[in-house]
PDB file of C-alpha atoms in Angstrom:
ATOM      1  CA  UNK A1349      88.214 107.750  92.416  1.00  0.00           C
ATOM      2  CA  UNK A1350      88.135 109.835  95.677  1.00  0.00           C
ATOM      3  CA  UNK A1351      86.722 110.355  99.037  1.00  0.00           C
ATOM      4  CA  UNK A1352      84.003 107.736 100.142  1.00  0.00           C
ATOM      5  CA  UNK A1353      80.470 109.330  99.686  1.00  0.00           C
ATOM      6  CA  UNK A1354      82.054 112.309  97.982  1.00  0.00           C
ATOM      7  CA  UNK A1355      79.718 112.564  95.056  1.00  0.00           C
ATOM      8  CA  UNK A1356      81.569 110.292  92.444  1.00  0.00           C
ATOM      9  CA  UNK A1357      78.401 108.648  91.173  1.00  0.00           C
ATOM     10  CA  UNK A1358      76.514 111.817  91.063  1.00  0.00           C
ATOM     11  CA  UNK A1359      78.995 113.385  88.931  1.00  0.00           C
ATOM     12  CA  UNK A1360      79.214 110.237  86.578  1.00  0.00           C
ATOM     13  CA  UNK A1361      75.409 110.245  86.238  1.00  0.00           C
ATOM     14  CA  UNK A1362      75.351 114.126  85.274  1.00  0.00           C
ATOM     15  CA  UNK A1363      78.138 113.553  82.612  1.00  0.00           C
ATOM     16  CA  UNK A1364      75.978 110.894  81.075  1.00  0.00           C
ATOM     17  CA  UNK A1365      72.840 112.718  81.357  1.00  0.00           C
ATOM     18  CA  UNK A1366      71.048 110.095  83.433  1.00  0.00           C
ATOM     19  CA  UNK A1367      68.194 110.989  85.756  1.00  0.00           C
ATOM     20  CA  UNK A1368      69.099 108.118  88.233  1.00  0.00           C
ATOM     21  CA  UNK A1369      69.060 108.099  91.966  1.00  0.00           C
ATOM     22  CA  UNK A1370      72.807 107.378  92.905  1.00  0.00           C
ATOM     23  CA  UNK A1371      73.510 104.087  94.721  1.00  0.00           C
ATOM     24  CA  UNK A1372      76.545 103.387  96.938  1.00  0.00           C
ATOM     25  CA  UNK A1373      79.550 102.175  94.778  1.00  0.00           C
ATOM     26  CA  UNK A1374      80.816  98.665  95.933  1.00  0.00           C
ATOM     27  CA  UNK A1375      84.495  98.004  94.803  1.00  0.00           C
ATOM     28  CA  UNK A1376      84.925  98.866  91.073  1.00  0.00           C
ATOM     29  CA  UNK A1377      81.828  99.589  88.936  1.00  0.00           C
ATOM     30  CA  UNK A1378      81.699 100.138  85.205  1.00  0.00           C
ATOM     31  CA  UNK A1379      79.557 102.082  82.722  1.00  0.00           C
ATOM     32  CA  UNK A1380      79.697 103.817  79.639  1.00  0.00           C
ATOM     33  CA  UNK A1381      78.483 106.582  77.377  1.00  0.00           C
ATOM     34  CA  UNK A1382      77.963 107.741  73.861  1.00  0.00           C
ATOM     35  CA  UNK A1383      78.253 111.192  72.336  1.00  0.00           C
ATOM     36  CA  UNK A1384      78.461 112.208  68.893  1.00  0.00           C
ATOM     37  CA  UNK A1385      80.502 115.488  68.102  1.00  0.00           C
ATOM     38  CA  UNK A1386      78.086 116.450  65.490  1.00  0.00           C
ATOM     39  CA  UNK A1387      75.281 115.562  62.901  1.00  0.00           C
ATOM     40  CA  UNK A1388      75.749 112.696  60.769  1.00  0.00           C
ATOM     41  CA  UNK A1389      79.018 111.792  62.633  1.00  0.00           C
ATOM     42  CA  UNK A1390      79.572 108.125  64.457  1.00  0.00           C
ATOM     43  CA  UNK A1391      79.283 108.415  68.181  1.00  0.00           C
ATOM     44  CA  UNK A1392      82.436 108.003  70.418  1.00  0.00           C
ATOM     45  CA  UNK A1393      82.207 105.704  73.305  1.00  0.00           C
ATOM     46  CA  UNK A1394      83.683 106.552  76.681  1.00  0.00           C
ATOM     47  CA  UNK A1395      84.154 103.683  79.548  1.00  0.00           C
ATOM     48  CA  UNK A1396      83.550 105.035  83.078  1.00  0.00           C
ATOM     49  CA  UNK A1397      85.201 103.144  85.905  1.00  0.00           C
ATOM     50  CA  UNK A1398      84.194 104.174  89.428  1.00  0.00           C
ATOM     51  CA  UNK A1399      86.347 102.992  92.486  1.00  0.00           C
ATOM     52  CA  UNK A1400      84.479 102.797  95.465  1.00  0.00           C
ATOM     53  CA  UNK A1401      85.310 102.545  99.161  1.00  0.00           C
ATOM     54  CA  UNK A1402      87.771 105.819  99.264  1.00  0.00           C
ATOM     55  CA  UNK A1403      91.179 104.352  99.878  1.00  0.00           C
ATOM     56  CA  UNK A1404      90.289 100.904 101.174  1.00  0.00           C
ATOM     57  CA  UNK A1405      90.399  99.402  97.700  1.00  0.00           C
ATOM     58  CA  UNK A1406      93.579 100.692  96.403  1.00  0.00           C
ATOM     59  CA  UNK A1407      94.742  97.448  94.609  1.00  0.00           C
ATOM     60  CA  UNK A1408      91.695  97.670  92.173  1.00  0.00           C
ATOM     61  CA  UNK A1409      93.151 100.632  90.482  1.00  0.00           C
ATOM     62  CA  UNK A1410      95.275  98.489  88.283  1.00  0.00           C
ATOM     63  CA  UNK A1411      92.296  96.414  86.903  1.00  0.00           C
ATOM     64  CA  UNK A1412      91.091  99.352  84.589  1.00  0.00           C
ATOM     65  CA  UNK A1413      94.355 100.945  83.458  1.00  0.00           C
ATOM     66  CA  UNK A1414      96.048  98.921  81.021  1.00  0.00           C
ATOM     67  CA  UNK A1415      98.872  99.049  78.250  1.00  0.00           C
ATOM     68  CA  UNK A1416      96.132  98.941  75.513  1.00  0.00           C
ATOM     69  CA  UNK A1417      94.009 101.811  76.779  1.00  0.00           C
ATOM     70  CA  UNK A1418      96.781 103.860  78.647  1.00  0.00           C
ATOM     71  CA  UNK A1419      96.974 106.489  75.476  1.00  0.00           C
ATOM     72  CA  UNK A1420      93.246 107.441  76.119  1.00  0.00           C
ATOM     73  CA  UNK A1421      92.864 106.984  79.841  1.00  0.00           C
ATOM     74  CA  UNK A1422      92.310 109.874  82.246  1.00  0.00           C
ATOM     75  CA  UNK A1423      91.804 110.165  85.933  1.00  0.00           C
ATOM     76  CA  UNK A1424      89.122 112.012  87.783  1.00  0.00           C
ATOM     77  CA  UNK A1425      90.004 112.616  91.579  1.00  0.00           C
ATOM     78  CA  UNK A1426      86.961 113.650  93.538  1.00  0.00           C
ATOM     79  CA  UNK A1427      87.821 115.374  96.950  1.00  0.00           C
ATOM     80  CA  UNK A1428      85.253 116.011  99.436  1.00  0.00           C
ATOM     81  CA  UNK A1429      85.623 119.657 100.560  1.00  0.00           C
ATOM     82  CA  UNK A1430      83.716 119.352 103.528  1.00  0.00           C
ATOM     83  CA  UNK A1431      86.233 117.027 105.235  1.00  0.00           C
ATOM     84  CA  UNK A1432      89.525 119.098 104.821  1.00  0.00           C
ATOM     85  CA  UNK A1433      91.195 116.782 107.466  1.00  0.00           C
ATOM     86  CA  UNK A1434      90.803 113.612 105.010  1.00  0.00           C
ATOM     87  CA  UNK A1435      91.681 115.661 101.872  1.00  0.00           C
ATOM     88  CA  UNK A1436      95.489 115.263 101.781  1.00  0.00           C
ATOM     89  CA  UNK A1437      95.802 111.538 102.677  1.00  0.00           C
ATOM     90  CA  UNK A1438      92.987 110.521 100.332  1.00  0.00           C
ATOM     91  CA  UNK A1439      94.537 112.591  97.462  1.00  0.00           C
ATOM     92  CA  UNK A1440      98.105 111.148  98.346  1.00  0.00           C
ATOM     93  CA  UNK A1441      97.317 107.507  98.860  1.00  0.00           C
ATOM     94  CA  UNK A1442      95.060 107.052  95.540  1.00  0.00           C
ATOM     95  CA  UNK A1443      97.469 109.312  93.226  1.00  0.00           C
ATOM     96  CA  UNK A1444     100.449 107.631  94.366  1.00  0.00           C
ATOM     97  CA  UNK A1445      99.143 104.289  93.661  1.00  0.00           C
ATOM     98  CA  UNK A1446      97.946 105.329  90.435  1.00  0.00           C
ATOM     99  CA  UNK A1447     101.140 106.985  89.442  1.00  0.00           C
ATOM    100  CA  UNK A1448     103.139 103.994  90.475  1.00  0.00           C
ATOM    101  CA  UNK A1449     101.092 101.666  88.216  1.00  0.00           C
ATOM    102  CA  UNK A1450     100.892 103.870  85.209  1.00  0.00           C
ATOM    103  CA  UNK A1451     104.736 104.194  85.483  1.00  0.00           C
ATOM    104  CA  UNK A1452     105.309 100.788  85.275  1.00  0.00           C
ATOM    105  CA  UNK A1453     103.121 100.392  82.270  1.00  0.00           C
ATOM    106  CA  UNK A1454     105.307 103.284  80.764  1.00  0.00           C
ATOM    107  CA  UNK A1455     108.379 101.490  81.685  1.00  0.00           C
ATOM    108  CA  UNK A1456     107.240  98.307  79.882  1.00  0.00           C
ATOM    109  CA  UNK A1457     105.967 100.313  76.712  1.00  0.00           C
ATOM    110  CA  UNK A1458     109.469 102.003  76.690  1.00  0.00           C
ATOM    111  CA  UNK A1459     110.740  98.500  75.914  1.00  0.00           C
ATOM    112  CA  UNK A1460     108.025  97.303  73.447  1.00  0.00           C
ATOM    113  CA  UNK A1461     106.572 100.515  72.051  1.00  0.00           C
ATOM    114  CA  UNK A1462     109.173 103.351  72.609  1.00  0.00           C
ATOM    115  CA  UNK A1463     107.318 105.578  70.301  1.00  0.00           C
ATOM    116  CA  UNK A1464     104.010 105.719  72.339  1.00  0.00           C
ATOM    117  CA  UNK A1465     105.794 105.920  75.545  1.00  0.00           C
ATOM    118  CA  UNK A1466     107.675 109.032  74.329  1.00  0.00           C
ATOM    119  CA  UNK A1467     104.561 110.542  72.827  1.00  0.00           C
ATOM    120  CA  UNK A1468     102.687 110.375  76.168  1.00  0.00           C
ATOM    121  CA  UNK A1469     105.171 111.945  78.010  1.00  0.00           C
ATOM    122  CA  UNK A1470     105.707 114.821  75.808  1.00  0.00           C
ATOM    123  CA  UNK A1471     101.745 115.073  75.409  1.00  0.00           C
ATOM    124  CA  UNK A1472     101.470 115.714  79.188  1.00  0.00           C
ATOM    125  CA  UNK A1473     104.177 118.333  78.972  1.00  0.00           C
ATOM    126  CA  UNK A1474     102.241 120.077  76.255  1.00  0.00           C
ATOM    127  CA  UNK A1475      99.475 121.337  78.759  1.00  0.00           C
ATOM    128  CA  UNK A1476     102.152 123.916  79.646  1.00  0.00           C
ATOM    129  CA  UNK A1477     103.666 126.042  77.159  1.00  0.00           C
ATOM    130  CA  UNK A1478     107.710 125.906  77.012  1.00  0.00           C
ATOM    131  CA  UNK A1479     107.529 129.806  77.690  1.00  0.00           C
ATOM    132  CA  UNK A1480     105.578 129.395  80.723  1.00  0.00           C
ATOM    133  CA  UNK A1481     107.722 130.211  83.789  1.00  0.00           C
ATOM    134  CA  UNK A1482     106.840 127.091  85.788  1.00  0.00           C
ATOM    135  CA  UNK A1483     107.597 124.709  82.785  1.00  0.00           C
ATOM    136  CA  UNK A1484     110.639 123.201  84.359  1.00  0.00           C
ATOM    137  CA  UNK A1485     109.283 123.400  88.193  1.00  0.00           C
ATOM    138  CA  UNK A1486     106.190 121.118  87.779  1.00  0.00           C
ATOM    139  CA  UNK A1487     105.933 117.158  87.796  1.00  0.00           C
ATOM    140  CA  UNK A1488     103.050 116.628  85.331  1.00  0.00           C
ATOM    141  CA  UNK A1489     100.905 113.478  86.326  1.00  0.00           C
ATOM    142  CA  UNK A1490     101.690 110.857  83.826  1.00  0.00           C
ATOM    143  CA  UNK A1491      98.204 110.844  82.490  1.00  0.00           C
ATOM    144  CA  UNK A1492      95.383 113.560  82.311  1.00  0.00           C
ATOM    145  CA  UNK A1493      94.139 114.188  85.659  1.00  0.00           C
ATOM    146  CA  UNK A1494      90.945 116.356  86.741  1.00  0.00           C
ATOM    147  CA  UNK A1495      90.756 117.277  90.374  1.00  0.00           C
ATOM    148  CA  UNK A1496      87.109 118.089  91.398  1.00  0.00           C
ATOM    149  CA  UNK A1497      86.430 119.594  94.916  1.00  0.00           C
ATOM    150  CA  UNK A1498      82.838 118.365  95.698  1.00  0.00           C
ATOM    151  CA  UNK A1499      80.234 119.675  98.424  1.00  0.00           C
ATOM    152  CA  UNK A1500      81.142 123.369  97.591  1.00  0.00           C
ATOM    153  CA  UNK A1501      77.727 124.239  99.307  1.00  0.00           C
ATOM    154  CA  UNK A1502      79.145 123.056 102.556  1.00  0.00           C
ATOM    155  CA  UNK A1503      82.813 124.226 101.954  1.00  0.00           C
ATOM    156  CA  UNK A1504      81.007 127.872 101.333  1.00  0.00           C
ATOM    157  CA  UNK A1505      80.084 127.929 104.931  1.00  0.00           C
ATOM    158  CA  UNK A1506      83.833 127.541 106.340  1.00  0.00           C
ATOM    159  CA  UNK A1507      85.629 130.348 107.601  1.00  0.00           C
ATOM    160  CA  UNK A1508      87.154 132.340 104.897  1.00  0.00           C
ATOM    161  CA  UNK A1509      90.564 131.773 105.948  1.00  0.00           C
ATOM    162  CA  UNK A1510      90.178 127.916 106.024  1.00  0.00           C
ATOM    163  CA  UNK A1511      88.721 128.343 102.487  1.00  0.00           C
ATOM    164  CA  UNK A1512      91.595 130.104 101.483  1.00  0.00           C
ATOM    165  CA  UNK A1513      94.145 127.638 102.824  1.00  0.00           C
ATOM    166  CA  UNK A1514      92.279 124.805 101.064  1.00  0.00           C
ATOM    167  CA  UNK A1515      91.763 126.534  97.799  1.00  0.00           C
ATOM    168  CA  UNK A1516      95.410 127.683  97.555  1.00  0.00           C
ATOM    169  CA  UNK A1517      96.687 124.161  98.399  1.00  0.00           C
ATOM    170  CA  UNK A1518      94.554 122.593  95.785  1.00  0.00           C
ATOM    171  CA  UNK A1519      95.500 125.237  93.209  1.00  0.00           C
ATOM    172  CA  UNK A1520      99.312 124.254  93.876  1.00  0.00           C
ATOM    173  CA  UNK A1521      98.622 120.443  93.794  1.00  0.00           C
ATOM    174  CA  UNK A1522      96.537 120.805  90.455  1.00  0.00           C
ATOM    175  CA  UNK A1523      99.142 123.160  88.733  1.00  0.00           C
ATOM    176  CA  UNK A1524     101.985 121.032  90.123  1.00  0.00           C
ATOM    177  CA  UNK A1525     100.562 117.797  88.579  1.00  0.00           C
ATOM    178  CA  UNK A1526      99.470 119.799  85.422  1.00  0.00           C
ATOM    179  CA  UNK A1527      95.823 118.858  86.128  1.00  0.00           C
ATOM    180  CA  UNK A1528      92.307 120.639  86.003  1.00  0.00           C
ATOM    181  CA  UNK A1529      90.631 122.003  88.995  1.00  0.00           C
ATOM    182  CA  UNK A1530      86.801 122.631  89.508  1.00  0.00           C
ATOM    183  CA  UNK A1531      84.806 123.029  92.534  1.00  0.00           C
ATOM    184  CA  UNK A1532      81.385 121.651  92.417  1.00  0.00           C
ATOM    185  CA  UNK A1533      78.083 120.650  94.449  1.00  0.00           C
ATOM    186  CA  UNK A1534      74.763 119.649  93.508  1.00  0.00           C
ATOM    187  CA  UNK A1535      74.069 122.710  91.741  1.00  0.00           C
ATOM    188  CA  UNK A1536      73.376 121.967  88.247  1.00  0.00           C
ATOM    189  CA  UNK A1537      75.516 124.908  87.343  1.00  0.00           C
ATOM    190  CA  UNK A1538      78.450 123.871  89.115  1.00  0.00           C
ATOM    191  CA  UNK A1539      77.974 120.159  87.798  1.00  0.00           C
ATOM    192  CA  UNK A1540      77.903 121.487  84.451  1.00  0.00           C
ATOM    193  CA  UNK A1541      81.412 122.740  84.916  1.00  0.00           C
ATOM    194  CA  UNK A1542      82.603 119.400  85.964  1.00  0.00           C
ATOM    195  CA  UNK A1543      80.829 118.008  82.937  1.00  0.00           C
ATOM    196  CA  UNK A1544      82.629 120.128  80.602  1.00  0.00           C
ATOM    197  CA  UNK A1545      86.146 119.309  81.763  1.00  0.00           C
ATOM    198  CA  UNK A1546      85.057 115.189  81.826  1.00  0.00           C
ATOM    199  CA  UNK A1547      83.574 115.589  78.501  1.00  0.00           C
ATOM    200  CA  UNK A1548      86.481 117.123  76.791  1.00  0.00           C
ATOM    201  CA  UNK A1549      88.647 114.213  77.936  1.00  0.00           C
ATOM    202  CA  UNK A1550      85.965 111.445  77.500  1.00  0.00           C
ATOM    203  CA  UNK A1551      84.418 112.591  74.159  1.00  0.00           C
ATOM    204  CA  UNK A1552      87.026 115.278  72.622  1.00  0.00           C
ATOM    205  CA  UNK A1553      84.592 118.111  73.295  1.00  0.00           C
ATOM    206  CA  UNK A1554      86.186 121.612  73.047  1.00  0.00           C
ATOM    207  CA  UNK A1555      87.978 122.850  76.016  1.00  0.00           C
ATOM    208  CA  UNK A1556      86.021 125.594  78.028  1.00  0.00           C
ATOM    209  CA  UNK A1557      87.528 129.078  78.145  1.00  0.00           C
ATOM    210  CA  UNK A1558      86.191 129.943  81.553  1.00  0.00           C
ATOM    211  CA  UNK A1559      88.702 130.405  84.430  1.00  0.00           C
ATOM    212  CA  UNK A1560      87.742 131.155  87.938  1.00  0.00           C
ATOM    213  CA  UNK A1561      90.771 131.754  90.402  1.00  0.00           C
ATOM    214  CA  UNK A1562      88.825 133.859  93.046  1.00  0.00           C
ATOM    215  CA  UNK A1563      88.894 132.042  96.264  1.00  0.00           C
ATOM    216  CA  UNK A1564      85.671 133.452  97.535  1.00  0.00           C
ATOM    217  CA  UNK A1565      83.931 131.735  94.686  1.00  0.00           C
ATOM    218  CA  UNK A1566      83.923 128.265  93.110  1.00  0.00           C
ATOM    219  CA  UNK A1567      87.274 127.486  91.391  1.00  0.00           C
ATOM    220  CA  UNK A1568      87.499 126.562  87.583  1.00  0.00           C
ATOM    221  CA  UNK A1569      91.023 126.116  86.324  1.00  0.00           C
ATOM    222  CA  UNK A1570      91.814 124.207  83.117  1.00  0.00           C
ATOM    223  CA  UNK A1571      95.242 122.646  82.994  1.00  0.00           C
ATOM    224  CA  UNK A1572      98.008 124.782  82.311  1.00  0.00           C
ATOM    225  CA  UNK A1573      96.127 128.063  82.970  1.00  0.00           C
ATOM    226  CA  UNK A1574      97.585 128.676  86.359  1.00  0.00           C
ATOM    227  CA  UNK A1575     100.890 129.764  87.766  1.00  0.00           C
ATOM    228  CA  UNK A1576     102.930 129.679  90.948  1.00  0.00           C
ATOM    229  CA  UNK A1577     103.319 133.406  90.988  1.00  0.00           C
ATOM    230  CA  UNK A1578      99.570 133.762  90.991  1.00  0.00           C
ATOM    231  CA  UNK A1579      99.033 130.843  93.532  1.00  0.00           C
ATOM    232  CA  UNK A1580     101.564 132.520  95.946  1.00  0.00           C
ATOM    233  CA  UNK A1581     103.614 130.922  98.581  1.00  0.00           C
ATOM    234  CA  UNK A1582     102.138 128.240 101.007  1.00  0.00           C
ATOM    235  CA  UNK A1583      99.575 129.971 103.560  1.00  0.00           C
ATOM    236  CA  UNK A1584     102.153 130.431 106.334  1.00  0.00           C
ATOM    237  CA  UNK A1585     104.411 133.085 107.897  1.00  0.00           C
ATOM    238  CA  UNK A1586     107.963 133.316 106.512  1.00  0.00           C
ATOM    239  CA  UNK A1587     109.465 132.229 109.692  1.00  0.00           C
ATOM    240  CA  UNK A1588     107.145 129.248 110.149  1.00  0.00           C
ATOM    241  CA  UNK A1589     108.021 128.024 106.480  1.00  0.00           C
ATOM    242  CA  UNK A1590     111.612 128.418 107.111  1.00  0.00           C
ATOM    243  CA  UNK A1591     111.111 125.879 110.081  1.00  0.00           C
ATOM    244  CA  UNK A1592     109.617 123.288 107.767  1.00  0.00           C
ATOM    245  CA  UNK A1593     112.214 120.309 106.664  1.00  0.00           C
ATOM    246  CA  UNK A1594     110.815 119.349 103.100  1.00  0.00           C
ATOM    247  CA  UNK A1595     112.628 118.043 100.083  1.00  0.00           C
ATOM    248  CA  UNK A1596     110.152 119.037  97.385  1.00  0.00           C
ATOM    249  CA  UNK A1597     107.544 121.838  96.936  1.00  0.00           C
ATOM    250  CA  UNK A1598     104.688 119.461  97.139  1.00  0.00           C
ATOM    251  CA  UNK A1599     106.236 118.146 100.597  1.00  0.00           C
ATOM    252  CA  UNK A1600     106.460 121.770 101.770  1.00  0.00           C
ATOM    253  CA  UNK A1601     102.891 122.493 100.787  1.00  0.00           C
ATOM    254  CA  UNK A1602     101.685 119.259 102.399  1.00  0.00           C
ATOM    255  CA  UNK A1603     103.300 120.066 105.897  1.00  0.00           C
ATOM    256  CA  UNK A1604     101.818 123.528 105.777  1.00  0.00           C
ATOM    257  CA  UNK A1605      98.442 122.374 105.161  1.00  0.00           C
ATOM    258  CA  UNK A1606      98.472 119.469 107.607  1.00  0.00           C
ATOM    259  CA  UNK A1607      99.686 121.945 110.219  1.00  0.00           C
ATOM    260  CA  UNK A1608      95.920 123.469 109.852  1.00  0.00           C
ATOM    261  CA  UNK A1609      94.265 120.360 109.007  1.00  0.00           C
ATOM    262  CA  UNK A1610      96.032 117.399 110.654  1.00  0.00           C
ATOM    263  CA  UNK A1611      95.128 114.176 108.811  1.00  0.00           C
ATOM    264  CA  UNK A1612      92.618 111.949 110.700  1.00  0.00           C
ATOM    265  CA  UNK A1613      93.155 108.151 110.457  1.00  0.00           C
ATOM    266  CA  UNK A1614      90.858 106.835 107.848  1.00  0.00           C
ATOM    267  CA  UNK A1615      89.463 103.519 108.274  1.00  0.00           C
ATOM    268  CA  UNK A1616      87.224 102.979 105.415  1.00  0.00           C
ATOM    269  CA  UNK A1617      86.890  99.380 105.979  1.00  0.00           C
ATOM    270  CA  UNK A1618      85.407  99.833 109.348  1.00  0.00           C
ATOM    271  CA  UNK A1619      81.975 100.504 108.058  1.00  0.00           C
ATOM    272  CA  UNK A1620      82.235  99.061 104.753  1.00  0.00           C
ATOM    273  CA  UNK A1621      79.001  97.217 104.068  1.00  0.00           C
ATOM    274  CA  UNK A1622      79.146  93.489 103.046  1.00  0.00           C
ATOM    275  CA  UNK A1623      78.019  93.372  99.253  1.00  0.00           C
ATOM    276  CA  UNK A1624      76.619  89.981  99.896  1.00  0.00           C
ATOM    277  CA  UNK A1625      73.765  91.659 102.332  1.00  0.00           C
ATOM    278  CA  UNK A1626      73.123  94.538  99.675  1.00  0.00           C
ATOM    279  CA  UNK A1627      69.616  94.115  98.195  1.00  0.00           C
ATOM    280  CA  UNK A1628      70.399  95.453  94.842  1.00  0.00           C
ATOM    281  CA  UNK A1629      72.577  92.384  94.351  1.00  0.00           C
ATOM    282  CA  UNK A1630      69.945  89.919  95.671  1.00  0.00           C
ATOM    283  CA  UNK A1631      69.936  86.759  94.133  1.00  0.00           C
ATOM    284  CA  UNK A1632      67.693  83.776  95.312  1.00  0.00           C
ATOM    285  CA  UNK A1633      69.584  80.607  94.715  1.00  0.00           C
ATOM    286  CA  UNK A1634      72.813  82.034  95.623  1.00  0.00           C
ATOM    287  CA  UNK A1635      71.360  83.667  98.815  1.00  0.00           C
ATOM    288  CA  UNK A1636      69.767  80.518 100.102  1.00  0.00           C
ATOM    289  CA  UNK A1637      72.965  78.531  99.596  1.00  0.00           C
ATOM    290  CA  UNK A1638      75.067  81.300 101.229  1.00  0.00           C
ATOM    291  CA  UNK A1639      72.625  81.267 104.220  1.00  0.00           C
ATOM    292  CA  UNK A1640      72.874  77.563 104.328  1.00  0.00           C
ATOM    293  CA  UNK A1641      76.663  77.949 104.518  1.00  0.00           C
ATOM    294  CA  UNK A1642      76.716  80.670 107.076  1.00  0.00           C
ATOM    295  CA  UNK A1643      74.676  78.485 109.106  1.00  0.00           C
ATOM    296  CA  UNK A1644      77.223  75.444 108.913  1.00  0.00           C
ATOM    297  CA  UNK A1645      80.112  77.943 109.739  1.00  0.00           C
ATOM    298  CA  UNK A1646      78.323  79.137 112.922  1.00  0.00           C
ATOM    299  CA  UNK A1647      77.805  75.471 113.840  1.00  0.00           C
ATOM    300  CA  UNK A1648      81.539  74.528 113.056  1.00  0.00           C
ATOM    301  CA  UNK A1649      82.522  77.537 115.487  1.00  0.00           C
ATOM    302  CA  UNK A1650      80.222  76.200 118.345  1.00  0.00           C
ATOM    303  CA  UNK A1651      81.463  72.693 117.971  1.00  0.00           C
ATOM    304  CA  UNK A1652      85.215  73.901 117.902  1.00  0.00           C
ATOM    305  CA  UNK A1653      84.480  76.133 121.003  1.00  0.00           C
ATOM    306  CA  UNK A1654      83.140  73.264 123.088  1.00  0.00           C
ATOM    307  CA  UNK A1655      86.053  71.002 121.853  1.00  0.00           C
ATOM    308  CA  UNK A1656      88.630  73.232 123.334  1.00  0.00           C
ATOM    309  CA  UNK A1657      86.624  74.086 126.468  1.00  0.00           C
ATOM    310  CA  UNK A1658      86.524  70.326 127.257  1.00  0.00           C
ATOM    311  CA  UNK A1659      90.027  69.513 126.119  1.00  0.00           C
ATOM    312  CA  UNK A1660      92.339  68.444 128.851  1.00  0.00           C
ATOM    313  CA  UNK A1661      95.323  70.296 128.289  1.00  0.00           C
ATOM    314  CA  UNK A1662      98.505  68.785 129.404  1.00  0.00           C
ATOM    315  CA  UNK A1663     100.496  71.675 131.459  1.00  0.00           C
ATOM    316  CA  UNK A1664     103.952  69.921 130.852  1.00  0.00           C
ATOM    317  CA  UNK A1665     106.126  71.759 128.708  1.00  0.00           C
ATOM    318  CA  UNK A1666     107.623  69.334 126.134  1.00  0.00           C
TER     319      UNK A1666
END
């Protein structure tokens, strides 16, 4: 899930090694992939659900995440680095709805299968060793999370200070949630980095030992490999930070970030295409019937409009 037109489909196709031209995702789309970890071993199957429409279809998030698959589920959040003003609201809305839904499932599991609920909570904490200085300071996301910053090629042309603020902020958010972070673009080398992280979660492949925290280069930080001391304080002066009223570290970073990149109102539904008009879903008999019903509806509207115009309305108030 993530920004509309952020490159989600392209990333999935590369992960599954499919040479297809990406099509716009409508609503919630499903595909799957198979991989074997070695010769003469059975293939693992991974199920991929892609949420289209940016933040306009949040209610669909609950469909693929169920109590039956919660133990093996992971979230990949794709954020368009070329649209920094949409970055925080997109991330916040999608992760908040997902977290709320997952927490409801975990609450039910605590009653029906407490061992599984405890196991999951402990597993998320295991991404950070107990002797890590930030162990008590972070709030791990309830299921594995990968944050992908897409369109790095465009982002790389930004002013260096802008790039630094965005990079530092995403490093903090990823570390705070116990997530992995990778920047990618259409470059095969960078897509491969994202593929490595996703294939680890999807098929159990080995974790990558790569680490890149240089803000002048594409970031690649597996979960648990960063620290608050290395990230540093929010990118603002001490006096400005002192004026910010925030209850949590995450809220502090949000307010500092939005001072530089004030959120724009996102209206994903405004330019959303009608799936019924999409040629890839053409079905002759259904389309003929739909056209007939549309004509009937238009005729009904015209008749209704005429009847109201000619109606002699009584001006008396009863």
